[in-house]
Amino acid sequence: GQQRELMLNLMRKTGQEDQQSGVLVFGQDITGVTQQLAEQHHMEHDLVHAPIFGVAIDGSIDVWNRSLAQLTGFDREEVLGRP
C-alpha cells in the first residue's frame, strides 16, 4: 500500500469526578499537505501558533517551534538532537 502521513492529536479522557480514565486519539490524513508545506521554507514552523515538535526516525527531536519553547520553557537549542 501507499505510505500515508497522519497528524495525531491526543486529549485526556475523563470519567467520574474528572478523574483521568484514558486518552482519546484523533487522527487526520495529511498526506500531501506536508510536502506542500515543506516546499514553503521548511514548513515555517514558527509561523504556526500551535506548539509543534518532530521526532526523527532515530528517536531524536528534530523540530521544536517557538510556541512549544514558550509553553515548555525549553529553547530549541536545548532539545534538538536529544532523544
XYZ file of N, CA, C and O in Angstrom:
332
model
N 0.797 -1.178 0.000
C 0.000 0.000 0.000
C 0.845 1.250 0.000
O 2.049 1.230 0.202
N 0.187 2.334 -0.216
C 0.822 3.640 -0.240
C 1.090 4.134 1.175
O 0.269 3.960 2.071
N 2.255 4.753 1.364
C 2.570 5.338 2.669
C 1.701 6.563 2.886
O 1.517 7.379 2.001
N 1.138 6.691 4.066
C 0.284 7.815 4.426
C 0.923 8.578 5.584
O 1.624 7.995 6.405
N 0.665 9.857 5.644
C 1.127 10.674 6.758
C -0.086 11.085 7.576
O -1.085 11.538 7.029
N 0.015 10.871 8.878
C -1.095 11.174 9.772
C -0.681 12.222 10.790
O 0.442 12.217 11.282
N -1.594 13.104 11.116
C -1.408 14.018 12.218
C -2.288 13.495 13.350
O -3.487 13.264 13.154
N -1.689 13.273 14.506
C -2.418 12.744 15.648
C -2.535 13.809 16.726
O -1.586 14.517 17.026
N -3.697 13.916 17.302
C -3.946 14.802 18.434
C -4.412 13.938 19.595
O -5.231 13.037 19.423
N -3.883 14.230 20.758
C -4.235 13.477 21.960
C -4.994 14.378 22.919
O -4.689 15.554 23.062
N -5.975 13.787 23.579
C -6.769 14.534 24.549
C -7.046 13.643 25.747
O -7.308 12.444 25.594
N -6.966 14.230 26.899
C -7.225 13.484 28.128
C -8.686 13.052 28.154
O -9.594 13.826 27.866
N -8.911 11.799 28.491
C -10.263 11.251 28.627
C -10.564 11.172 30.114
O -9.761 10.664 30.893
N -11.719 11.714 30.506
C -12.047 11.734 31.927
C -13.314 10.945 32.208
O -14.186 10.803 31.356
N -13.372 10.457 33.405
C -14.539 9.710 33.857
C -15.225 10.457 34.977
O -15.265 11.687 34.992
N -15.710 9.709 35.936
C -16.421 10.304 37.068
C -15.496 11.209 37.871
O -14.311 10.943 38.008
N -16.051 12.293 38.379
C -15.325 13.244 39.221
C -14.063 13.767 38.544
O -13.051 14.023 39.191
N -14.100 13.864 37.226
C -12.999 14.407 36.427
C -11.685 13.629 36.590
O -10.601 14.179 36.440
N -11.779 12.363 36.914
C -10.597 11.516 37.022
C -10.174 11.067 35.633
O -11.001 10.682 34.824
N -8.870 11.109 35.373
C -8.394 10.668 34.065
C -8.651 9.186 33.901
O -8.333 8.384 34.770
N -9.270 8.825 32.764
C -9.603 7.427 32.528
C -8.948 6.886 31.270
O -9.139 5.731 30.922
N -8.181 7.708 30.587
C -7.515 7.257 29.369
C -7.151 8.416 28.478
O -7.095 9.561 28.914
N -6.914 8.097 27.221
C -6.513 9.093 26.231
C -7.342 8.897 24.978
O -7.535 7.766 24.527
N -7.846 9.984 24.421
C -8.526 9.942 23.130
C -7.517 10.348 22.062
O -6.758 11.308 22.249
N -7.483 9.639 20.962
C -6.570 9.936 19.863
C -7.389 10.283 18.636
O -8.259 9.510 18.233
N -7.122 11.457 18.081
C -7.788 11.909 16.870
C -6.755 11.908 15.754
O -5.678 12.476 15.911
N -7.068 11.294 14.633
C -6.140 11.241 13.513
C -6.694 11.954 12.302
O -7.900 11.978 12.069
N -5.779 12.568 11.536
C -6.161 13.240 10.298
C -5.117 12.901 9.238
O -3.920 13.017 9.486
N -5.581 12.464 8.079
C -4.681 12.147 6.973
C -4.185 13.450 6.354
O -4.961 14.234 5.829
N -2.875 13.701 6.458
C -2.303 14.923 5.900
C -1.313 14.597 4.789
O -0.441 15.404 4.472
N -1.457 13.426 4.193
C -0.588 13.038 3.092
C -0.666 14.100 2.001
O -1.735 14.509 1.597
N 0.454 14.548 1.555
C 0.498 15.563 0.514
C 0.587 16.964 1.066
O 1.263 17.814 0.506
N -0.078 17.218 2.172
C -0.045 18.556 2.761
C 1.353 18.868 3.276
O 1.867 19.967 3.066
N 1.996 17.908 3.934
C 3.330 18.158 4.485
C 4.340 18.428 3.388
O 5.239 19.237 3.563
N 4.208 17.769 2.250
C 5.132 18.021 1.137
C 4.962 19.449 0.635
O 5.935 20.141 0.378
N 3.736 19.907 0.516
C 3.483 21.277 0.073
C 4.063 22.278 1.068
O 4.678 23.268 0.681
N 3.875 22.011 2.348
C 4.398 22.913 3.368
C 5.920 22.897 3.406
O 6.556 23.930 3.613
N 6.509 21.729 3.220
C 7.964 21.617 3.238
C 8.587 22.448 2.129
O 9.674 22.999 2.292
N 7.897 22.549 1.026
C 8.397 23.345 -0.080
C 8.319 24.832 0.231
O 8.964 25.633 -0.417
N 7.540 25.205 1.201
C 7.408 26.603 1.617
C 8.314 26.875 2.809
O 7.865 27.034 3.937
N 9.597 26.854 2.579
C 10.600 27.201 3.592
C 10.573 26.288 4.813
O 10.381 26.722 5.948
N 10.759 25.023 4.579
C 10.883 24.028 5.648
C 9.732 24.081 6.641
O 9.918 24.056 7.854
N 8.529 24.179 6.128
C 7.285 24.135 6.882
C 7.030 25.365 7.749
O 5.992 25.488 8.358
N 7.972 26.288 7.841
C 7.765 27.535 8.574
C 7.075 27.295 9.926
O 6.078 27.926 10.267
N 7.633 26.409 10.717
C 7.026 26.013 11.991
C 6.773 27.187 12.930
O 5.820 27.176 13.687
N 7.631 28.180 12.865
C 7.477 29.283 13.801
C 6.343 30.228 13.430
O 5.976 31.095 14.213
N 5.766 30.088 12.249
C 4.624 30.911 11.877
C 3.319 30.336 12.411
O 2.292 30.991 12.413
N 3.381 29.098 12.886
C 2.203 28.426 13.422
C 2.137 28.715 14.916
O 3.131 28.620 15.624
N 0.962 29.072 15.401
C 0.826 29.414 16.817
C 0.673 28.188 17.709
O 0.796 28.295 18.924
N 0.440 27.034 17.127
C 0.307 25.804 17.913
C 1.693 25.260 18.244
O 2.620 25.377 17.450
N 1.854 24.667 19.427
C 3.126 24.025 19.765
C 3.364 22.823 18.844
O 2.487 21.977 18.701
N 4.540 22.763 18.227
C 4.866 21.677 17.295
C 6.246 21.130 17.626
O 7.188 21.888 17.851
N 6.355 19.802 17.657
C 7.675 19.181 17.705
C 7.673 17.994 16.760
O 6.634 17.452 16.418
N 8.876 17.629 16.309
C 9.020 16.498 15.410
C 10.062 15.544 15.947
O 11.009 15.953 16.628
N 9.879 14.277 15.642
C 10.809 13.241 16.075
C 11.317 12.524 14.833
O 10.535 12.065 14.002
N 12.631 12.442 14.701
C 13.261 11.754 13.580
C 13.140 10.249 13.756
O 12.803 9.751 14.835
N 13.452 9.536 12.704
C 13.330 8.076 12.731
C 14.225 7.450 13.805
O 13.910 6.392 14.342
N 15.318 8.127 14.178
C 16.204 7.592 15.217
C 15.719 7.941 16.625
O 16.361 7.602 17.612
N 14.581 8.633 16.719
C 14.007 8.968 18.017
C 14.435 10.310 18.573
O 13.981 10.720 19.635
N 15.302 11.022 17.861
C 15.756 12.323 18.352
C 14.795 13.429 17.912
O 14.131 13.328 16.886
N 14.732 14.477 18.698
C 13.879 15.614 18.376
C 14.546 16.412 17.270
O 15.712 16.801 17.389
N 13.800 16.663 16.171
C 14.382 17.405 15.055
C 13.589 18.658 14.676
O 14.018 19.425 13.824
N 12.461 18.877 15.328
C 11.682 20.101 15.135
C 11.170 20.536 16.506
O 10.663 19.719 17.278
N 11.316 21.823 16.799
C 10.841 22.384 18.069
C 10.528 23.848 17.797
O 11.435 24.660 17.635
N 9.258 24.197 17.711
C 8.943 25.558 17.295
C 8.871 26.533 18.462
O 8.930 26.153 19.638
N 8.754 27.792 18.121
C 8.756 28.870 19.111
C 7.610 28.731 20.104
O 7.773 28.963 21.299
N 6.424 28.337 19.634
C 5.277 28.188 20.533
C 5.530 27.118 21.588
O 5.165 27.282 22.752
N 6.169 26.033 21.193
C 6.470 24.973 22.158
C 7.559 25.425 23.128
O 7.503 25.107 24.315
N 8.521 26.183 22.639
C 9.558 26.719 23.523
C 8.940 27.630 24.578
O 9.284 27.557 25.759
N 7.992 28.480 24.172
C 7.330 29.371 25.126
C 6.493 28.587 26.128
O 6.467 28.907 27.312
N 5.826 27.547 25.658
C 4.977 26.735 26.521
C 5.782 25.954 27.559
O 5.424 25.893 28.726
N 6.899 25.356 27.115
C 7.677 24.476 27.997
C 8.813 25.168 28.733
O 9.289 24.666 29.749
N 9.286 26.301 28.200
C 10.448 26.963 28.787
C 11.765 26.411 28.291
O 12.827 26.861 28.704
N 11.734 25.427 27.387
C 12.948 24.854 26.822
C 13.203 25.452 25.447
O 12.360 25.356 24.560
N 14.363 26.071 25.264
C 14.719 26.626 23.963
C 15.022 25.502 22.979
O 15.419 24.399 23.358
N 14.830 25.821 21.709
C 15.079 24.865 20.625
C 16.479 24.235 20.730
O 16.639 23.036 20.582
N 17.480 25.073 21.007
C 18.856 24.581 21.072
C 19.062 23.551 22.181
O 19.928 22.700 22.105
N 18.235 23.635 23.221
C 18.340 22.706 24.348
C 17.827 21.312 24.005
O 18.249 20.335 24.615
N 16.878 21.217 23.075
C 16.220 19.942 22.838
C 16.537 19.282 21.496
O 16.435 18.071 21.376
N 16.935 20.069 20.488
C 17.211 19.462 19.178
C 18.323 18.432 19.283
O 19.343 18.656 19.932
N 18.089 17.293 18.678
C 19.068 16.212 18.689
C 18.978 15.283 19.884
O 19.602 14.239 19.925
N 18.172 15.623 20.874
C 18.032 14.787 22.065
C 16.939 13.740 21.845
O 16.005 13.963 21.101
N 17.075 12.617 22.530
C 16.032 11.574 22.410
C 14.756 11.946 23.159
O 14.750 12.759 24.028
